[in-house]
């Protein structure tokens, strides 16, 4: 039983900048001794992700493009990982997107296009990624995705993203059921609100943060480091009996 991930390789998908929760997970994985593969969406992000990856000064770190709306991109990315890194031991899926105008006002106004876009990027991508990652997890593995309370409850302004998170949460259970026989576990972390690039576009985000500070049992907002350390637990053999589970890392807010 150990938290050490030395000699193991993890794919971290969804670093955009130093505020990204994926970057918090990457740092915790790095501290646990893991080798990292970063994937990013679109050329625009390449330099910032490379810069962050380089700052770890770790040997063998890979940085690869992967737009999860493209099956070809996902297949090419994991083929490249297989060729360069060989076996992998886990994937951190930290990816979501919805149209800014649909993250405020009434959920009722969600367009078909916006609904499909949010579900494609924020939910289906986990299934598409798990399918490609499976063949690289020859020693078993652990897949961790990030969800939010808005998938369990109707939270103001979260709207279509909440519906996509509910779909993602169900996917975690179905994927866990499929992949358990291969020794692959699938779990989610429900993070409390954290000020990141994606979160900033959610209507009245400052009010949401203030509410957590005032009312959550721990009376403080969640940090990417707290999420990162829980991810390391889910990636390590300390959590070997857990799959299909959702762990709230939200200062206890979900119990209220
Ligand atoms: P972020 O903006 O730093 O990360 C979102 C990432 O999704 C970005 O790196 C972006 O490039 C990536 N992405 C978007 N479209 C993509 C595509 N087509 N292909 C590949 N990648 C794509 O924001 P974050 O808050 O760190 O978000 C990470 C995850 O955490 C998301 O799933 C988000 O819903 C979840 N989450 C965030 C919070 C919060 O308050 N910040 C709370 C709970 C859950």
Tab-separated table of C-alpha atoms and ligand atoms in Angstrom:
chain	number	residue	atom	x	y	z
A	1	UNK	CA	0.000	0.000	0.000
A	2	UNK	CA	1.551	3.279	-1.057
A	3	UNK	CA	0.851	6.737	-2.432
A	4	UNK	CA	4.058	6.613	-4.445
A	5	UNK	CA	3.435	6.619	-8.176
A	6	UNK	CA	7.105	6.355	-9.123
A	7	UNK	CA	7.625	4.404	-12.336
A	8	UNK	CA	4.024	4.989	-13.426
A	9	UNK	CA	2.732	7.100	-16.294
A	10	UNK	CA	-0.396	9.264	-16.222
A	11	UNK	CA	-2.105	11.243	-18.977
A	12	UNK	CA	-3.366	14.646	-17.828
A	13	UNK	CA	-5.938	16.121	-20.216
A	14	UNK	CA	-7.189	19.689	-19.849
A	15	UNK	CA	-4.406	21.975	-18.668
A	16	UNK	CA	-5.104	25.433	-20.118
A	17	UNK	CA	-3.081	27.561	-17.693
A	18	UNK	CA	-1.675	27.579	-14.155
A	19	UNK	CA	-5.170	27.995	-12.666
A	20	UNK	CA	-6.505	24.814	-14.320
A	21	UNK	CA	-7.570	22.048	-11.948
A	22	UNK	CA	-5.685	19.707	-14.302
A	23	UNK	CA	-2.506	21.586	-13.394
A	24	UNK	CA	-3.242	21.002	-9.688
A	25	UNK	CA	-3.605	17.295	-10.450
A	26	UNK	CA	-0.401	17.303	-12.524
A	27	UNK	CA	1.574	18.852	-9.650
A	28	UNK	CA	0.253	16.317	-7.140
A	29	UNK	CA	1.067	13.469	-9.549
A	30	UNK	CA	4.542	14.906	-10.103
A	31	UNK	CA	5.091	15.160	-6.337
A	32	UNK	CA	4.109	11.478	-6.062
A	33	UNK	CA	6.868	10.622	-8.548
A	34	UNK	CA	4.706	9.936	-11.606
A	35	UNK	CA	5.753	10.447	-15.204
A	36	UNK	CA	3.334	12.759	-17.028
A	37	UNK	CA	1.837	13.090	-20.478
A	38	UNK	CA	-0.040	16.353	-21.071
A	39	UNK	CA	-2.653	16.795	-23.770
A	40	UNK	CA	-4.023	20.159	-24.864
A	41	UNK	CA	-6.773	21.404	-27.177
A	42	UNK	CA	-5.698	23.582	-30.077
A	43	UNK	CA	-2.418	25.218	-31.089
A	44	UNK	CA	-3.280	28.351	-29.101
A	45	UNK	CA	-2.648	26.485	-25.838
A	46	UNK	CA	0.476	24.594	-26.865
A	47	UNK	CA	3.075	27.103	-25.666
A	48	UNK	CA	1.497	27.682	-22.232
A	49	UNK	CA	1.100	23.937	-21.618
A	50	UNK	CA	4.703	23.289	-22.735
A	51	UNK	CA	5.947	26.058	-20.480
A	52	UNK	CA	4.108	24.590	-17.462
A	53	UNK	CA	5.249	21.047	-18.298
A	54	UNK	CA	8.866	22.249	-18.607
A	55	UNK	CA	8.629	23.982	-15.229
A	56	UNK	CA	8.350	20.540	-13.576
A	57	UNK	CA	11.874	19.750	-14.839
A	58	UNK	CA	10.897	16.090	-15.079
A	59	UNK	CA	12.437	13.613	-17.463
A	60	UNK	CA	10.288	12.008	-20.141
A	61	UNK	CA	7.326	14.427	-19.941
A	62	UNK	CA	5.294	14.431	-23.149
A	63	UNK	CA	3.052	17.213	-24.475
A	64	UNK	CA	0.608	16.248	-27.226
A	65	UNK	CA	-2.383	17.821	-29.007
A	66	UNK	CA	-5.811	16.239	-28.512
A	67	UNK	CA	-9.102	17.856	-29.443
A	68	UNK	CA	-11.687	15.543	-27.893
A	69	UNK	CA	-14.348	16.456	-30.472
A	70	UNK	CA	-12.336	14.401	-32.987
A	71	UNK	CA	-12.141	10.587	-32.755
A	72	UNK	CA	-9.139	10.732	-35.097
A	73	UNK	CA	-7.346	13.167	-32.795
A	74	UNK	CA	-7.965	10.983	-29.735
A	75	UNK	CA	-6.806	7.845	-31.583
A	76	UNK	CA	-3.680	9.589	-32.924
A	77	UNK	CA	-2.864	11.009	-29.484
A	78	UNK	CA	-3.076	7.635	-27.714
A	79	UNK	CA	-1.172	5.928	-30.570
A	80	UNK	CA	1.608	8.459	-30.021
A	81	UNK	CA	1.508	7.860	-26.251
A	82	UNK	CA	1.733	4.092	-26.844
A	83	UNK	CA	4.711	4.529	-29.140
A	84	UNK	CA	6.594	6.899	-26.839
A	85	UNK	CA	5.520	5.994	-23.286
A	86	UNK	CA	4.197	2.435	-23.700
A	87	UNK	CA	2.010	1.339	-20.814
A	88	UNK	CA	0.005	3.977	-18.956
A	89	UNK	CA	-1.519	3.695	-15.469
A	90	UNK	CA	-4.155	6.384	-15.464
A	91	UNK	CA	-5.890	9.292	-17.144
A	92	UNK	CA	-7.065	12.567	-15.589
A	93	UNK	CA	-9.952	13.830	-17.740
A	94	UNK	CA	-10.385	17.533	-16.866
A	95	UNK	CA	-12.322	18.780	-19.877
A	96	UNK	CA	-15.584	20.665	-20.260
A	97	UNK	CA	-17.118	23.306	-22.499
A	98	UNK	CA	-20.453	25.059	-22.989
A	99	UNK	CA	-21.492	28.235	-24.762
A	100	UNK	CA	-21.027	31.243	-22.465
A	101	UNK	CA	-24.530	32.571	-23.214
A	102	UNK	CA	-26.022	29.265	-22.003
A	103	UNK	CA	-24.345	29.513	-18.571
A	104	UNK	CA	-26.723	32.217	-17.379
A	105	UNK	CA	-30.459	32.834	-17.343
A	106	UNK	CA	-32.949	30.006	-17.768
A	107	UNK	CA	-31.896	26.441	-18.672
A	108	UNK	CA	-35.064	26.363	-20.758
A	109	UNK	CA	-33.349	28.535	-23.386
A	110	UNK	CA	-30.634	25.962	-24.134
A	111	UNK	CA	-30.325	25.442	-27.901
A	112	UNK	CA	-30.055	22.001	-29.514
A	113	UNK	CA	-26.660	23.003	-30.814
A	114	UNK	CA	-25.479	24.179	-27.379
A	115	UNK	CA	-26.846	21.059	-25.688
A	116	UNK	CA	-25.015	18.737	-28.099
A	117	UNK	CA	-21.791	20.751	-27.916
A	118	UNK	CA	-21.724	20.675	-24.099
A	119	UNK	CA	-22.459	16.948	-24.008
A	120	UNK	CA	-19.981	16.127	-26.760
A	121	UNK	CA	-17.014	17.861	-25.107
A	122	UNK	CA	-17.921	17.525	-21.428
A	123	UNK	CA	-19.426	14.033	-21.288
A	124	UNK	CA	-18.970	11.864	-24.398
A	125	UNK	CA	-15.241	12.638	-24.479
A	126	UNK	CA	-14.701	10.549	-21.325
A	127	UNK	CA	-16.103	7.468	-23.073
A	128	UNK	CA	-14.089	8.113	-26.241
A	129	UNK	CA	-10.900	8.610	-24.220
A	130	UNK	CA	-11.520	5.552	-22.012
A	131	UNK	CA	-11.896	3.404	-25.130
A	132	UNK	CA	-8.478	4.452	-26.470
A	133	UNK	CA	-6.782	4.410	-23.046
A	134	UNK	CA	-7.957	0.872	-22.248
A	135	UNK	CA	-5.452	-0.858	-24.520
A	136	UNK	CA	-2.547	1.103	-22.991
A	137	UNK	CA	-3.493	0.127	-19.412
A	138	UNK	CA	-2.046	-3.353	-19.640
A	139	UNK	CA	-1.237	-3.409	-15.909
A	140	UNK	CA	-4.682	-2.124	-14.878
A	141	UNK	CA	-5.324	1.537	-14.268
A	142	UNK	CA	-7.409	4.359	-12.916
A	143	UNK	CA	-9.421	6.989	-14.787
A	144	UNK	CA	-10.487	10.127	-12.935
A	145	UNK	CA	-12.828	12.805	-14.269
A	146	UNK	CA	-14.041	16.086	-12.776
A	147	UNK	CA	-17.675	16.777	-12.097
A	148	UNK	CA	-19.730	19.333	-10.177
A	149	UNK	CA	-22.706	19.410	-7.821
A	150	UNK	CA	-24.721	21.045	-10.606
A	151	UNK	CA	-25.102	17.546	-12.092
A	152	UNK	CA	-26.919	16.380	-8.941
A	153	UNK	CA	-28.935	19.520	-8.200
A	154	UNK	CA	-30.322	22.434	-10.196
A	155	UNK	CA	-27.763	25.154	-9.470
A	156	UNK	CA	-28.456	28.650	-10.763
A	157	UNK	CA	-26.672	29.478	-14.047
A	158	UNK	CA	-24.936	26.061	-14.337
A	159	UNK	CA	-27.735	25.023	-16.712
A	160	UNK	CA	-26.696	22.817	-19.644
A	161	UNK	CA	-23.352	22.059	-18.000
A	162	UNK	CA	-25.253	20.523	-15.081
A	163	UNK	CA	-27.135	18.255	-17.467
A	164	UNK	CA	-23.842	17.306	-19.149
A	165	UNK	CA	-22.301	16.559	-15.722
A	166	UNK	CA	-25.251	14.268	-14.881
A	167	UNK	CA	-24.493	12.418	-18.120
A	168	UNK	CA	-20.794	12.318	-17.241
A	169	UNK	CA	-21.632	10.935	-13.764
A	170	UNK	CA	-23.691	8.133	-15.347
A	171	UNK	CA	-20.856	7.424	-17.801
A	172	UNK	CA	-18.477	6.976	-14.854
A	173	UNK	CA	-20.727	4.207	-13.518
A	174	UNK	CA	-21.174	2.444	-16.888
A	175	UNK	CA	-17.472	2.701	-17.729
A	176	UNK	CA	-16.577	1.380	-14.267
A	177	UNK	CA	-18.899	-1.580	-14.896
A	178	UNK	CA	-17.275	-2.277	-18.291
A	179	UNK	CA	-13.638	-1.794	-17.348
A	180	UNK	CA	-13.507	-3.401	-13.906
A	181	UNK	CA	-12.751	-6.801	-15.443
A	182	UNK	CA	-9.581	-5.282	-16.958
A	183	UNK	CA	-8.489	-3.981	-13.564
A	184	UNK	CA	-9.328	-0.433	-14.628
A	185	UNK	CA	-11.190	1.767	-12.139
A	186	UNK	CA	-13.235	4.827	-13.109
A	187	UNK	CA	-14.161	7.522	-10.591
A	188	UNK	CA	-15.008	11.199	-10.425
A	189	UNK	CA	-14.157	14.076	-8.139
A	190	UNK	CA	-16.882	16.631	-7.591
A	191	UNK	CA	-14.852	19.781	-7.018
A	192	UNK	CA	-16.181	22.842	-5.266
A	193	UNK	CA	-16.111	26.076	-7.301
A	194	UNK	CA	-12.575	27.194	-8.212
A	195	UNK	CA	-11.778	30.366	-10.183
A	196	UNK	CA	-10.465	28.994	-13.500
A	197	UNK	CA	-10.787	30.074	-17.148
A	198	UNK	CA	-13.891	27.884	-17.622
A	199	UNK	CA	-15.528	28.816	-14.317
A	200	UNK	CA	-15.204	32.565	-14.902
A	201	UNK	CA	-17.843	32.450	-17.636
A	202	UNK	CA	-20.492	31.012	-15.283
A	203	UNK	CA	-22.943	33.771	-14.349
A	204	UNK	CA	-22.482	35.309	-10.867
A	205	UNK	CA	-19.446	33.126	-10.105
A	206	UNK	CA	-18.227	35.496	-7.359
A	207	UNK	CA	-21.536	35.085	-5.514
A	208	UNK	CA	-21.145	31.289	-5.734
A	209	UNK	CA	-17.647	31.505	-4.190
A	210	UNK	CA	-18.822	33.848	-1.417
A	211	UNK	CA	-21.667	31.456	-0.570
A	212	UNK	CA	-19.143	28.617	-0.133
A	213	UNK	CA	-16.894	30.759	2.092
A	214	UNK	CA	-19.854	31.740	4.256
A	215	UNK	CA	-21.699	28.418	4.461
A	216	UNK	CA	-19.607	25.337	3.578
A	217	UNK	CA	-18.726	23.263	6.663
A	218	UNK	CA	-15.014	24.096	6.227
A	219	UNK	CA	-15.828	27.821	5.551
A	220	UNK	CA	-13.395	28.106	2.653
A	221	UNK	CA	-13.318	27.496	-1.065
A	222	UNK	CA	-11.734	24.458	-2.698
A	223	UNK	CA	-8.168	24.597	-4.040
A	224	UNK	CA	-6.744	22.782	-7.088
A	225	UNK	CA	-4.187	21.246	-4.690
A	226	UNK	CA	-6.965	19.583	-2.664
A	227	UNK	CA	-8.436	18.135	-5.848
A	228	UNK	CA	-4.961	17.077	-7.019
A	229	UNK	CA	-4.210	15.193	-3.808
A	230	UNK	CA	-7.569	13.371	-3.950
A	231	UNK	CA	-6.799	12.441	-7.547
A	232	UNK	CA	-3.469	10.935	-6.422
A	233	UNK	CA	-5.409	8.864	-3.875
A	234	UNK	CA	-7.735	7.642	-6.659
A	235	UNK	CA	-4.732	6.902	-8.895
A	236	UNK	CA	-2.855	5.025	-6.173
A	237	UNK	CA	-3.434	1.514	-4.885
A	238	UNK	CA	-4.713	3.030	-1.616
A	239	UNK	CA	-8.069	3.341	-3.431
A	240	UNK	CA	-7.874	-0.075	-5.114
A	241	UNK	CA	-11.329	-1.122	-3.857
A	242	UNK	CA	-13.095	1.986	-5.186
A	243	UNK	CA	-14.693	2.268	-8.615
A	244	UNK	CA	-17.769	3.963	-10.072
A	245	UNK	CA	-17.591	6.430	-7.182
A	246	UNK	CA	-17.879	10.204	-6.902
A	247	UNK	CA	-15.862	11.932	-4.172
A	248	UNK	CA	-16.888	15.477	-3.244
A	249	UNK	CA	-13.885	17.723	-2.634
A	250	UNK	CA	-15.886	20.833	-1.855
A	251	UNK	CA	-15.289	21.824	1.791
A	252	UNK	CA	-18.350	19.703	2.584
A	253	UNK	CA	-20.805	22.007	0.786
A	254	UNK	CA	-22.761	19.108	-0.782
A	255	UNK	CA	-24.104	17.921	2.583
A	256	UNK	CA	-26.062	21.138	3.140
B	1	LIG	P1	-10.012	25.082	-17.418
B	1	LIG	O1	-10.603	26.087	-18.346
B	1	LIG	O2	-8.688	25.370	-16.871
B	1	LIG	O3	-10.019	23.640	-18.081
B	1	LIG	C1	-10.950	23.221	-19.032
B	1	LIG	C2	-10.170	22.504	-20.105
B	1	LIG	O4	-11.052	21.903	-21.069
B	1	LIG	C3	-9.245	23.462	-20.859
B	1	LIG	O5	-7.905	23.020	-20.783
B	1	LIG	C4	-9.752	23.359	-22.290
B	1	LIG	O6	-8.733	23.495	-23.252
B	1	LIG	C5	-10.338	21.943	-22.283
B	1	LIG	N1	-11.173	21.718	-23.459
B	1	LIG	C6	-12.260	22.423	-23.865
B	1	LIG	N2	-12.670	21.955	-25.074
B	1	LIG	C7	-11.834	20.930	-25.401
B	1	LIG	C8	-11.733	20.057	-26.510
B	1	LIG	N3	-12.571	20.135	-27.562
B	1	LIG	N4	-10.751	19.119	-26.531
B	1	LIG	C9	-9.890	19.007	-25.477
B	1	LIG	N5	-9.914	19.828	-24.403
B	1	LIG	C10	-10.889	20.769	-24.376
B	1	LIG	O7	-11.112	24.960	-16.235
B	1	LIG	P2	-11.241	23.932	-15.017
B	1	LIG	O8	-12.199	24.592	-14.098
B	1	LIG	O9	-9.910	23.523	-14.550
B	1	LIG	O10	-12.011	22.712	-15.688
B	1	LIG	C11	-11.550	21.361	-15.633
B	1	LIG	C12	-12.714	20.451	-15.288
B	1	LIG	O11	-13.091	20.689	-13.929
B	1	LIG	C13	-13.977	20.626	-16.121
B	1	LIG	O12	-14.549	19.373	-16.375
B	1	LIG	C14	-14.864	21.423	-15.196
B	1	LIG	O13	-16.247	21.267	-15.493
B	1	LIG	C15	-14.506	20.763	-13.893
B	1	LIG	N6	-14.914	21.480	-12.684
B	1	LIG	C16	-14.555	22.758	-12.496
B	1	LIG	C17	-14.953	23.435	-11.359
B	1	LIG	C18	-14.573	24.868	-11.130
B	1	LIG	O14	-15.237	25.541	-10.322
B	1	LIG	N7	-13.540	25.374	-11.771
B	1	LIG	C19	-15.741	22.769	-10.397
B	1	LIG	C20	-16.100	21.436	-10.616
B	1	LIG	C21	-15.681	20.797	-11.772
